[in-house]
Coordinates of N, CA, C and O in Angstrom, one line a residue:
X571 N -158.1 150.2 81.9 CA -157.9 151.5 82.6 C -156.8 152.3 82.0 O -157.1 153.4 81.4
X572 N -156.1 152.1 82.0 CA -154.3 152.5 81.4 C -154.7 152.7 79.7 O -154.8 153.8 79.3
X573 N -155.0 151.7 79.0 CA -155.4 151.8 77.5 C -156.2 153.2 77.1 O -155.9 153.9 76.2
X574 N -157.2 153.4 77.9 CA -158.1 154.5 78.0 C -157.5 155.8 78.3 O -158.0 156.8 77.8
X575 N -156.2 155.8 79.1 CA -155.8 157.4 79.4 C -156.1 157.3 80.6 O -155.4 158.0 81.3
X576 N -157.2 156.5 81.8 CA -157.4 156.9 82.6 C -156.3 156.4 84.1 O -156.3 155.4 84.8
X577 N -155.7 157.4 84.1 CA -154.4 157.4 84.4 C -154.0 158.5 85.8 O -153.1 158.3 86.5
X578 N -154.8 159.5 86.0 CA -154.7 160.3 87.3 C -154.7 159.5 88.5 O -155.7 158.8 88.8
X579 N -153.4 159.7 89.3 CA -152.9 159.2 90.3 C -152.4 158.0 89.9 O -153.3 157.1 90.1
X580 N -151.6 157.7 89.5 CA -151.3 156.9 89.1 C -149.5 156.7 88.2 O -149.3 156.8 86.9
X581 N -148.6 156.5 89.0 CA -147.3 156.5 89.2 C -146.9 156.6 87.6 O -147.1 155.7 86.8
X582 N -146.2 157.7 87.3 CA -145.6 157.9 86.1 C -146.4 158.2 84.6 O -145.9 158.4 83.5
X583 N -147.8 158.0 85.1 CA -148.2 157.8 83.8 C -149.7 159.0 84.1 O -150.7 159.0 83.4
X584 N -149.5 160.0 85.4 CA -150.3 160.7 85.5 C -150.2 161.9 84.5 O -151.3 162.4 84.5
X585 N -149.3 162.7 83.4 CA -149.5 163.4 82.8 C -150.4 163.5 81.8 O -150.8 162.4 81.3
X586 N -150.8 164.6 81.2 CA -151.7 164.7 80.0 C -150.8 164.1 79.0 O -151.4 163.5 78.2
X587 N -149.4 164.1 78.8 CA -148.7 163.8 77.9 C -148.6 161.9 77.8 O -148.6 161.1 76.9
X588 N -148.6 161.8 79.1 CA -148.8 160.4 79.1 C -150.0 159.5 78.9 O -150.2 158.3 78.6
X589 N -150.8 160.6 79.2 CA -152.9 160.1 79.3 C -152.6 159.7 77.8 O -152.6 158.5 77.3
X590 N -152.3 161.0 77.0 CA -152.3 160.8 75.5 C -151.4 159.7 74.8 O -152.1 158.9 74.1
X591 N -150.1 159.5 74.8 CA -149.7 158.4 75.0 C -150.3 157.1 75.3 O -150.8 156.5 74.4
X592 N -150.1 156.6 76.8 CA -151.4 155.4 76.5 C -152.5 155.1 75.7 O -152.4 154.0 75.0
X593 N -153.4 155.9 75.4 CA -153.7 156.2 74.5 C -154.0 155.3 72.9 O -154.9 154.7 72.3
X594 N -152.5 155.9 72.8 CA -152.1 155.8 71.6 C -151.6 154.4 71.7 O -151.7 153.7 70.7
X595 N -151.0 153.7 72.9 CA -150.0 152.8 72.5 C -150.5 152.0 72.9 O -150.2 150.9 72.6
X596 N -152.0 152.3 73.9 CA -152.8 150.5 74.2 C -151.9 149.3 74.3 O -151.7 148.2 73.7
X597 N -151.3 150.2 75.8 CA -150.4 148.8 76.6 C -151.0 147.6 76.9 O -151.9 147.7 77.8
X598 N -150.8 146.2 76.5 CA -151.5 145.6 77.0 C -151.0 144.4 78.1 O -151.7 143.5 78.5
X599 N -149.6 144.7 78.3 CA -149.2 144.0 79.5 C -147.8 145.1 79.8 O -147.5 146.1 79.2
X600 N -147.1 144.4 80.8 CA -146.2 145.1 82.1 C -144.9 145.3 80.8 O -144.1 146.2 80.9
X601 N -144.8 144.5 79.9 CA -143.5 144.8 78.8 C -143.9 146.0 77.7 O -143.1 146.6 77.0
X602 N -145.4 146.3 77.8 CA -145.8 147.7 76.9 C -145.7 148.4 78.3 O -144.8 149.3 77.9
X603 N -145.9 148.6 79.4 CA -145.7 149.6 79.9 C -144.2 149.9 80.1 O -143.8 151.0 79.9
X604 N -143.5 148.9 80.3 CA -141.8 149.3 80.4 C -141.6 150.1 79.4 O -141.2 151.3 79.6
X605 N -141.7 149.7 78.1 CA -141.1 150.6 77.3 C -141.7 151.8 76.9 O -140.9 152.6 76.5
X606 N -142.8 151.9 77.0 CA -143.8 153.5 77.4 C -142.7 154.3 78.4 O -142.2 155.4 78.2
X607 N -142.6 153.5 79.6 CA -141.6 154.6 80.7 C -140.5 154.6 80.0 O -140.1 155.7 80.3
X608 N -139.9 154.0 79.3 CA -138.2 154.3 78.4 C -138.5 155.4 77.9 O -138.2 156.5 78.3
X609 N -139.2 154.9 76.9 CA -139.4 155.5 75.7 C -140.1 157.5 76.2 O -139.7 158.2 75.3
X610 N -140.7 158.0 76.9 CA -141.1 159.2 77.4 C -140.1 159.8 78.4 O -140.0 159.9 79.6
X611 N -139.4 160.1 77.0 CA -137.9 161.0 77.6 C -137.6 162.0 76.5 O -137.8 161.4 75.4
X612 N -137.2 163.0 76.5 CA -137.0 163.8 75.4 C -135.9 163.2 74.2 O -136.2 163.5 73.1
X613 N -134.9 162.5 74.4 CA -134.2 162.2 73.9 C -135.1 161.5 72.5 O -135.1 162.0 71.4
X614 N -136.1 159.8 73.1 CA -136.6 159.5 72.1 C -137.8 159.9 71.6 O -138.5 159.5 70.7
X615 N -138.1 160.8 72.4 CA -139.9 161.4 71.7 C -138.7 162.8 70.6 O -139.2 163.0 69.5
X616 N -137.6 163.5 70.7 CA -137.3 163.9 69.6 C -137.1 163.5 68.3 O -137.4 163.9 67.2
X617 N -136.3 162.2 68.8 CA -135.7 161.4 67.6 C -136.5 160.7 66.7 O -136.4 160.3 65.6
X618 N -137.6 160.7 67.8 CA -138.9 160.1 66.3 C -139.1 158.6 66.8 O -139.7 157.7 66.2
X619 N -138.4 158.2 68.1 CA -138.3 156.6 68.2 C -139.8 156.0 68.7 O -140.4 155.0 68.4
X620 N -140.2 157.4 69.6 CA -141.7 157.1 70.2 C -142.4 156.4 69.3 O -142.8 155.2 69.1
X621 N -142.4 158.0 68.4 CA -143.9 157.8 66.9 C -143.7 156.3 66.2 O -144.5 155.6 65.7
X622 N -142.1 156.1 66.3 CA -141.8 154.7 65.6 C -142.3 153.2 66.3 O -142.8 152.3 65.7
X623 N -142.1 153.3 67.3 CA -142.7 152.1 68.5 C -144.1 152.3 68.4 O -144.8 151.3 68.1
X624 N -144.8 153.5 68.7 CA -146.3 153.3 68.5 C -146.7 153.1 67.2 O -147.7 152.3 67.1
X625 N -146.3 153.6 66.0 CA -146.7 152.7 64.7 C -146.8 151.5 64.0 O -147.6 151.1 63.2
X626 N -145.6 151.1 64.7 CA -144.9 150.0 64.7 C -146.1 148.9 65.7 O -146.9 148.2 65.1
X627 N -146.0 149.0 66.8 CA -147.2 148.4 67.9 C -148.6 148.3 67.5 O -149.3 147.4 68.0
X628 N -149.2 149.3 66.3 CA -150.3 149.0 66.2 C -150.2 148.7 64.6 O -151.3 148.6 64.1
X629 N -149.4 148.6 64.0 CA -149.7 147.9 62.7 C -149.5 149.1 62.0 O -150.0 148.9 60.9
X630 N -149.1 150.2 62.1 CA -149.1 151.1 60.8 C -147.9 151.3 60.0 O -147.9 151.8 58.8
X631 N -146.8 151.0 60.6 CA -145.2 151.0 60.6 C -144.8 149.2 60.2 O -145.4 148.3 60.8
X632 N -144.0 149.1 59.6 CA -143.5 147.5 59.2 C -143.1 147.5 60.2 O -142.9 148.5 60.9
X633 N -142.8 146.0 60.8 CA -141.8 146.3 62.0 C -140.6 145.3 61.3 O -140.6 144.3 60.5
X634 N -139.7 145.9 61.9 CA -138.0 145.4 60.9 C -137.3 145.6 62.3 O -137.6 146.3 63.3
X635 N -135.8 144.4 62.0 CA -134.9 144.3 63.1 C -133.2 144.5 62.7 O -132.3 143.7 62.5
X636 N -133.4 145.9 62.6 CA -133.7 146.8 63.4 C -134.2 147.8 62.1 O -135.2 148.4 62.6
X637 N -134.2 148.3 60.9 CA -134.7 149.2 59.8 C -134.8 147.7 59.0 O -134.2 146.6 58.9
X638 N -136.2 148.5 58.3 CA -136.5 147.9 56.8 C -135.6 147.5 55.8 O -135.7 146.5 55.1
X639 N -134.2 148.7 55.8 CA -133.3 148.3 54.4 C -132.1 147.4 55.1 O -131.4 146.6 54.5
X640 N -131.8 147.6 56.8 CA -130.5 147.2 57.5 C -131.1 146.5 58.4 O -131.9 147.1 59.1
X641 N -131.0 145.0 58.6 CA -131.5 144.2 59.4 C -131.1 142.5 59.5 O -130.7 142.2 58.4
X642 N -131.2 141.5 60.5 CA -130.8 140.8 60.4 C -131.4 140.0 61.4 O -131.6 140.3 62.6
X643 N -131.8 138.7 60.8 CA -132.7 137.6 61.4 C -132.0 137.5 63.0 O -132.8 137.8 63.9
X644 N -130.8 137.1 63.4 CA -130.8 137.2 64.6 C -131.3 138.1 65.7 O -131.5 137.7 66.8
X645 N -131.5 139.3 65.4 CA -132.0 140.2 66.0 C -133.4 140.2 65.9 O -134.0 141.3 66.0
X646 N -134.0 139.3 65.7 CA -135.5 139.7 66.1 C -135.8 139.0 67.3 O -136.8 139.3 67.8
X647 N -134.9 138.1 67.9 CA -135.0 137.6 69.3 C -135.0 139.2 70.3 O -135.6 139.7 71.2
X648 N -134.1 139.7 69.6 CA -133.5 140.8 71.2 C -134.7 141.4 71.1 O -135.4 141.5 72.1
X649 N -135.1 142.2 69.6 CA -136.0 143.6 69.7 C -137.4 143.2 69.2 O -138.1 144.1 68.6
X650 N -137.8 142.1 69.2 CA -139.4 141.9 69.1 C -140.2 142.1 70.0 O -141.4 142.1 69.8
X651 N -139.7 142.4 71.4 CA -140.8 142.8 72.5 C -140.7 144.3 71.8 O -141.7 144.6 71.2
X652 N -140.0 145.0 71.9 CA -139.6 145.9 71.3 C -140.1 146.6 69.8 O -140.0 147.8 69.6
X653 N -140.6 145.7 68.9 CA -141.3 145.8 67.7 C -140.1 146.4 67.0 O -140.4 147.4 66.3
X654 N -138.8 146.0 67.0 CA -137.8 146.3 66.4 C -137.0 147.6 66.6 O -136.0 147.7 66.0
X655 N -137.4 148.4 67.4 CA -137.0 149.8 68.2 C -135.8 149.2 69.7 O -135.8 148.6 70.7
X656 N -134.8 149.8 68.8 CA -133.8 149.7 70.4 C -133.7 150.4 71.3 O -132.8 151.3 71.4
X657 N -134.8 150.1 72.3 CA -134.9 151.0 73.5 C -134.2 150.9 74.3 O -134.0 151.9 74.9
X658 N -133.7 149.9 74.7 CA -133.2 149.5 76.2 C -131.5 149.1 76.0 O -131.0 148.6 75.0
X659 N -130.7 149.7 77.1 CA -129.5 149.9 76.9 C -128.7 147.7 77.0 O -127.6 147.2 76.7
X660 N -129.8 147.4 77.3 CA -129.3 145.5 77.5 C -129.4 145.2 76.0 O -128.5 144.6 75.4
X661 N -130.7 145.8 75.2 CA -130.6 145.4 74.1 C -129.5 145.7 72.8 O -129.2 144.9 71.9
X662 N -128.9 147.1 73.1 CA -127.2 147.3 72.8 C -126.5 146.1 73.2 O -125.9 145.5 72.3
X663 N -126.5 145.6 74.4 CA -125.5 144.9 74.5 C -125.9 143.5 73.9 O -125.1 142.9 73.3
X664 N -126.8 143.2 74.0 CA -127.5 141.3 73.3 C -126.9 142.1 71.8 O -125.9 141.6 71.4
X665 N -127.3 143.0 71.1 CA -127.0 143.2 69.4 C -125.5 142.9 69.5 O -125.1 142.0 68.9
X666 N -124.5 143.8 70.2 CA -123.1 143.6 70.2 C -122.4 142.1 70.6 O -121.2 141.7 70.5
X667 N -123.2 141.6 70.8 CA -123.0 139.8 71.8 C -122.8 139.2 70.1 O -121.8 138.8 69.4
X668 N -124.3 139.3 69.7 CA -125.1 138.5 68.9 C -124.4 138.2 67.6 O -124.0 137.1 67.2
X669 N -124.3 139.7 66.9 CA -123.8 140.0 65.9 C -122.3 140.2 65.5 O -122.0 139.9 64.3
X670 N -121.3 140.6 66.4 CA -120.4 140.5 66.5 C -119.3 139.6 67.8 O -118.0 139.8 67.8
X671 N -119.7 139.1 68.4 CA -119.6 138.2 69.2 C -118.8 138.9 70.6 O -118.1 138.2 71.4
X672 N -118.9 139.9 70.8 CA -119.0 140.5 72.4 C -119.0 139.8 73.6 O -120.0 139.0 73.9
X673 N -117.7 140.2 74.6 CA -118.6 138.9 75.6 C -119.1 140.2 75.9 O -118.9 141.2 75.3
X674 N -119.9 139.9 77.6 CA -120.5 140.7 78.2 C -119.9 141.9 78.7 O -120.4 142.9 79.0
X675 N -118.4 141.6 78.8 CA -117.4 143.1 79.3 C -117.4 143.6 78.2 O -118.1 144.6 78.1
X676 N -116.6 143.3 76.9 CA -117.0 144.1 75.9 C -118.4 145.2 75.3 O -118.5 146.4 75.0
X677 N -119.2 144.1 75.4 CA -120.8 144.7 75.0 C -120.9 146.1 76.1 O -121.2 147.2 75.8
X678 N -120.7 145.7 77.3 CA -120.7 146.6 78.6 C -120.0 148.0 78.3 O -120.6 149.1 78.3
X679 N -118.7 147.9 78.0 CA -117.6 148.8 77.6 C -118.5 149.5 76.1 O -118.7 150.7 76.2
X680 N -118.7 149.1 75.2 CA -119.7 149.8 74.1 C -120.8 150.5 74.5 O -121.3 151.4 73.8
X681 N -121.1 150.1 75.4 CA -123.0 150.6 75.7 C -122.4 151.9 76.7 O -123.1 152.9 76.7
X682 N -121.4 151.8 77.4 CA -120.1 153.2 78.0 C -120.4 154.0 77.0 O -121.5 154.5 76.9
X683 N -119.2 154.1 76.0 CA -118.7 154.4 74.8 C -120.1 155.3 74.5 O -120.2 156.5 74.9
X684 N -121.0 154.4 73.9 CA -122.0 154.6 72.8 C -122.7 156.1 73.7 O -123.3 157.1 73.2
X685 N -122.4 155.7 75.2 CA -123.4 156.6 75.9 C -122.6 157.9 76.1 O -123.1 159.0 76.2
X686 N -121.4 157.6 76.1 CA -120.7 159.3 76.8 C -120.3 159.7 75.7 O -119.7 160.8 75.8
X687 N -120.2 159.1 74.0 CA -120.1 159.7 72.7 C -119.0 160.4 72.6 O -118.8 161.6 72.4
X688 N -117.8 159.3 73.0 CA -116.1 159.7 73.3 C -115.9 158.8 71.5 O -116.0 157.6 71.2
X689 N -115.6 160.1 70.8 CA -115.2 159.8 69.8 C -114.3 158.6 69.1 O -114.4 157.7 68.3
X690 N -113.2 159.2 69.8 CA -112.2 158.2 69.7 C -112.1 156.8 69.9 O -111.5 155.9 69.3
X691 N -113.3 156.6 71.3 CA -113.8 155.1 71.5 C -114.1 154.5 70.5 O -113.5 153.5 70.1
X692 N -115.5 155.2 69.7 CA -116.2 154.9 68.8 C -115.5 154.7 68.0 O -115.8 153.5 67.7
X693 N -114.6 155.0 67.4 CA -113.7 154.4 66.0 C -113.6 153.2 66.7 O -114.4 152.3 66.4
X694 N -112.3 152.8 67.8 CA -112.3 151.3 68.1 C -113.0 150.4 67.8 O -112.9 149.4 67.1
X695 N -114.5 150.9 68.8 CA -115.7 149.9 68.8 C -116.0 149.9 67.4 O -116.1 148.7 67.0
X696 N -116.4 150.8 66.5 CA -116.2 150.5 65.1 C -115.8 149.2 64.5 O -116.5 148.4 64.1
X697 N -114.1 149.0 64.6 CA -113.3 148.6 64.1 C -113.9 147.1 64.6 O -114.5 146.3 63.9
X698 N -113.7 147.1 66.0 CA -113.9 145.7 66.5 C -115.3 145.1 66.3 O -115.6 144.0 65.9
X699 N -116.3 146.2 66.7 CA -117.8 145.1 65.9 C -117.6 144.7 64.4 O -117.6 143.5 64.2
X700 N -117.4 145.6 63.1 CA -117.1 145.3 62.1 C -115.7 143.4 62.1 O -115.7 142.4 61.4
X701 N -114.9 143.8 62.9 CA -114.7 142.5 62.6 C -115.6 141.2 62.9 O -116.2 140.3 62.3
X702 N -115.3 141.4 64.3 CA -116.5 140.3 65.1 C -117.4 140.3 64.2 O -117.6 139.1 64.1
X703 N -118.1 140.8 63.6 CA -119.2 140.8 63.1 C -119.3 139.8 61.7 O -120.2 139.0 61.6
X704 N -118.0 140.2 60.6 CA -117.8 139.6 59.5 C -116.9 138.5 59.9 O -116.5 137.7 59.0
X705 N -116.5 138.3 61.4 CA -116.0 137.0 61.5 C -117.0 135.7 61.8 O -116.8 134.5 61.6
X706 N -118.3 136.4 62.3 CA -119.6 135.5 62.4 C -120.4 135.3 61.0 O -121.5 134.6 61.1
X707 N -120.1 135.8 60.0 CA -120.6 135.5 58.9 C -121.4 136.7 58.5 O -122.2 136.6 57.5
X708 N -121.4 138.0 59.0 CA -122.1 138.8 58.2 C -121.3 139.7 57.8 O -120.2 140.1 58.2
X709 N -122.0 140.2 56.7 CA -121.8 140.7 55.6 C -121.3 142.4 56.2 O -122.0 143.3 56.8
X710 N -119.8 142.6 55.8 CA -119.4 144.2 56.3 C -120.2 145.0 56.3 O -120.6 145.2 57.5
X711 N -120.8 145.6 55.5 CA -121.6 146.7 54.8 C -123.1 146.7 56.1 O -123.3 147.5 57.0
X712 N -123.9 145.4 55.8 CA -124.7 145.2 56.7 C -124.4 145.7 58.3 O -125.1 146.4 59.0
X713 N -123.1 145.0 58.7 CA -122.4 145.2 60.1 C -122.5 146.7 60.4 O -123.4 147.2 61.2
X714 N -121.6 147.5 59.7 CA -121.5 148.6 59.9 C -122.8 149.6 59.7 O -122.6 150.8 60.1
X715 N -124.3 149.3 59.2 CA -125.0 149.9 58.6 C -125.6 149.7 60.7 O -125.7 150.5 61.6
X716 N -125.8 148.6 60.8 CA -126.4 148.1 62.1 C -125.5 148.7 63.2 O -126.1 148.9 64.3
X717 N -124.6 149.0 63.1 CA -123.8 149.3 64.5 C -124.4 151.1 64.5 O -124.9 151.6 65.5
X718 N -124.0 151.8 62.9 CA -124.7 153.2 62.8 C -126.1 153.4 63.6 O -126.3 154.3 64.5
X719 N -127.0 152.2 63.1 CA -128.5 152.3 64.2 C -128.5 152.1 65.5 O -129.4 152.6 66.3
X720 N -127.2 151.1 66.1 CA -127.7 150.8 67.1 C -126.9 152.0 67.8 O -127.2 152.1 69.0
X721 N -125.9 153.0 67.5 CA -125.3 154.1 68.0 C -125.9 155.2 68.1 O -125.7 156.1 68.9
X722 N -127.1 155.1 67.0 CA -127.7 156.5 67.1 C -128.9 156.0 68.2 O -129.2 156.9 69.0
X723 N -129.4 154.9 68.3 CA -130.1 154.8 69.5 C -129.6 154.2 70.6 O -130.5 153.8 71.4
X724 N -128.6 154.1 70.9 CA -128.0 154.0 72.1 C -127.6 155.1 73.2 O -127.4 154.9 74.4
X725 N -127.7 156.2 72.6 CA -127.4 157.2 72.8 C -129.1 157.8 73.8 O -129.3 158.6 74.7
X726 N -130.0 157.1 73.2 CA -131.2 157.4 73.8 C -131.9 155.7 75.1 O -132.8 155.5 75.9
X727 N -130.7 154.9 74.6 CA -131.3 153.7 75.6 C -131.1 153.8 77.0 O -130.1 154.3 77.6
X728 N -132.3 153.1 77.6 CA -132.3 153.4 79.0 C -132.4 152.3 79.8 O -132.6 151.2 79.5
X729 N -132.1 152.7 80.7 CA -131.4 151.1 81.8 C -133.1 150.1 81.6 O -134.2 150.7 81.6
X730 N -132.9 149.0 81.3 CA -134.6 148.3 81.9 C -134.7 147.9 82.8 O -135.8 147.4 83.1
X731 N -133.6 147.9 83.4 CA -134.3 147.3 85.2 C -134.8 148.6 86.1 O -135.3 148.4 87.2
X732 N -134.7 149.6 85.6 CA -135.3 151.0 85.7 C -136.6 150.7 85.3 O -137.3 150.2 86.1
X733 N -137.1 150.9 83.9 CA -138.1 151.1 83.6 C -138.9 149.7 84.2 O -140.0 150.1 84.6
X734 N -138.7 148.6 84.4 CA -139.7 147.6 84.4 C -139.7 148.1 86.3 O -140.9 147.9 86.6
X735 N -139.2 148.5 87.3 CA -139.1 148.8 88.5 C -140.4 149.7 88.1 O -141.6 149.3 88.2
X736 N -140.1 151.1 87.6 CA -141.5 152.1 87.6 C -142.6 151.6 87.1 O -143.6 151.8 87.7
X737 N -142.5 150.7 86.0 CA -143.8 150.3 85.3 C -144.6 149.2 86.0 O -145.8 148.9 85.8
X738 N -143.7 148.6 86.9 CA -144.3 147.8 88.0 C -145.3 148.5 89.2 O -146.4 148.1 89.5
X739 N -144.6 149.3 89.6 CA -145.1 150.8 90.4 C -146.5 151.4 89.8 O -147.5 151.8 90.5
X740 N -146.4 151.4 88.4 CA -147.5 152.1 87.8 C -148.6 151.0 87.6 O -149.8 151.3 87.7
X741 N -148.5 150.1 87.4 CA -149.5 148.8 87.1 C -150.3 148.4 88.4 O -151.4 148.0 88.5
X742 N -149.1 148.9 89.6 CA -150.0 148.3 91.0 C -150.6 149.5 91.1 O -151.8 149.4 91.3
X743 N -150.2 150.9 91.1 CA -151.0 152.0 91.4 C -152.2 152.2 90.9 O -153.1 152.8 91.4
X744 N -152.0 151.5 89.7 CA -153.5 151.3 88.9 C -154.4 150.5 89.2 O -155.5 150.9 89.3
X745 N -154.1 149.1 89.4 CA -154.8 148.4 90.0 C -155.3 148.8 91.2 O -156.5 149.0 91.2
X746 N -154.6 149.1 92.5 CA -155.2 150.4 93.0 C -156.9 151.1 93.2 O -157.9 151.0 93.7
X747 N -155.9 152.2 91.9 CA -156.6 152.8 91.3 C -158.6 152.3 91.2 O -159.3 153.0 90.5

């Protein structure tokens, strides 16, 4: 039903913008629908993250954790539901855990930072993932290339206990339906 567009009445996913969507992204369980609700927000349908998740999802896009040239084996645990797209603001925080060894107030304090784009923060958090990061064995250059990605999409990540709440809403509406 949802795969198809057929989608009227049906919680969050009643627009033509979203008929079209589905669509395209042939959700095929409640973790493609979450990130469909993330992901249909201006922030990442400008940035190109959409077009990147649905290419990515159906095979036309490599999928890399997190880009093709900047990436790293541990991270394909966090963003493989994800097809290597950092949608979700938890997934900021598991990359800052992972890679640089963050506890959870730290990671917490960044995913702040990353979101209200207080400059000054950002140098710190800079400094301190780049260490943490080359203190767990990776390579500077790599560190800092990853923290650049995960900053520019942090800025568009969205709570997921939000999105899996609506996309739960939209799944029974449809069923429903």
């Amino acid at each position: 039903l949802l795969s198809d567009g057929n989608s009227i009445g049906v919680f969050q996913f009643e627009s033509t913008g979203m008929q079209q969507l589905l669509k395209k992204g042939k959700p095929q369980n409640l973790e493609d629908l979450t990130a469909l609700v993330a992901l249909y927000r201006p922030g990442p349908m400008q940035s190109g993250m959409l077009d990147n998740y649905i290419d990515r999802k159906n095979g036309i896009e490599e999928v890399a954790y997190p880009d093709a040239k900047w990436q790293h084996e541990s991270l394909k645990e966090i963003l493989e539901p994800t097809y290597g797209i950092i949608v979700y603001q938890e997934q900021v925080m598991q990359i800052a855990q992972t890679l640089a060894g963050y506890t959870l107030g730290e990671a917490d304090n960044l995913r702040r930072a990353m979101g209200k784009k207080k400059p000054e923060e950002m140098v710190l958090q800079r400094d301190i993932f780049k260490d943490g990061a080359v203190k767990n064995g990776v390579n500077a250059e790599l560190a800092m290339k990853i923290f650049d990605l995960v900053e520019k999409f942090a800025g568009y990540g969205f709570n997921k206990s939000h999105s899996v709440a609506y996309a739960l809403i939209s799944y029974q509406t449809a069923y429903l339906k």
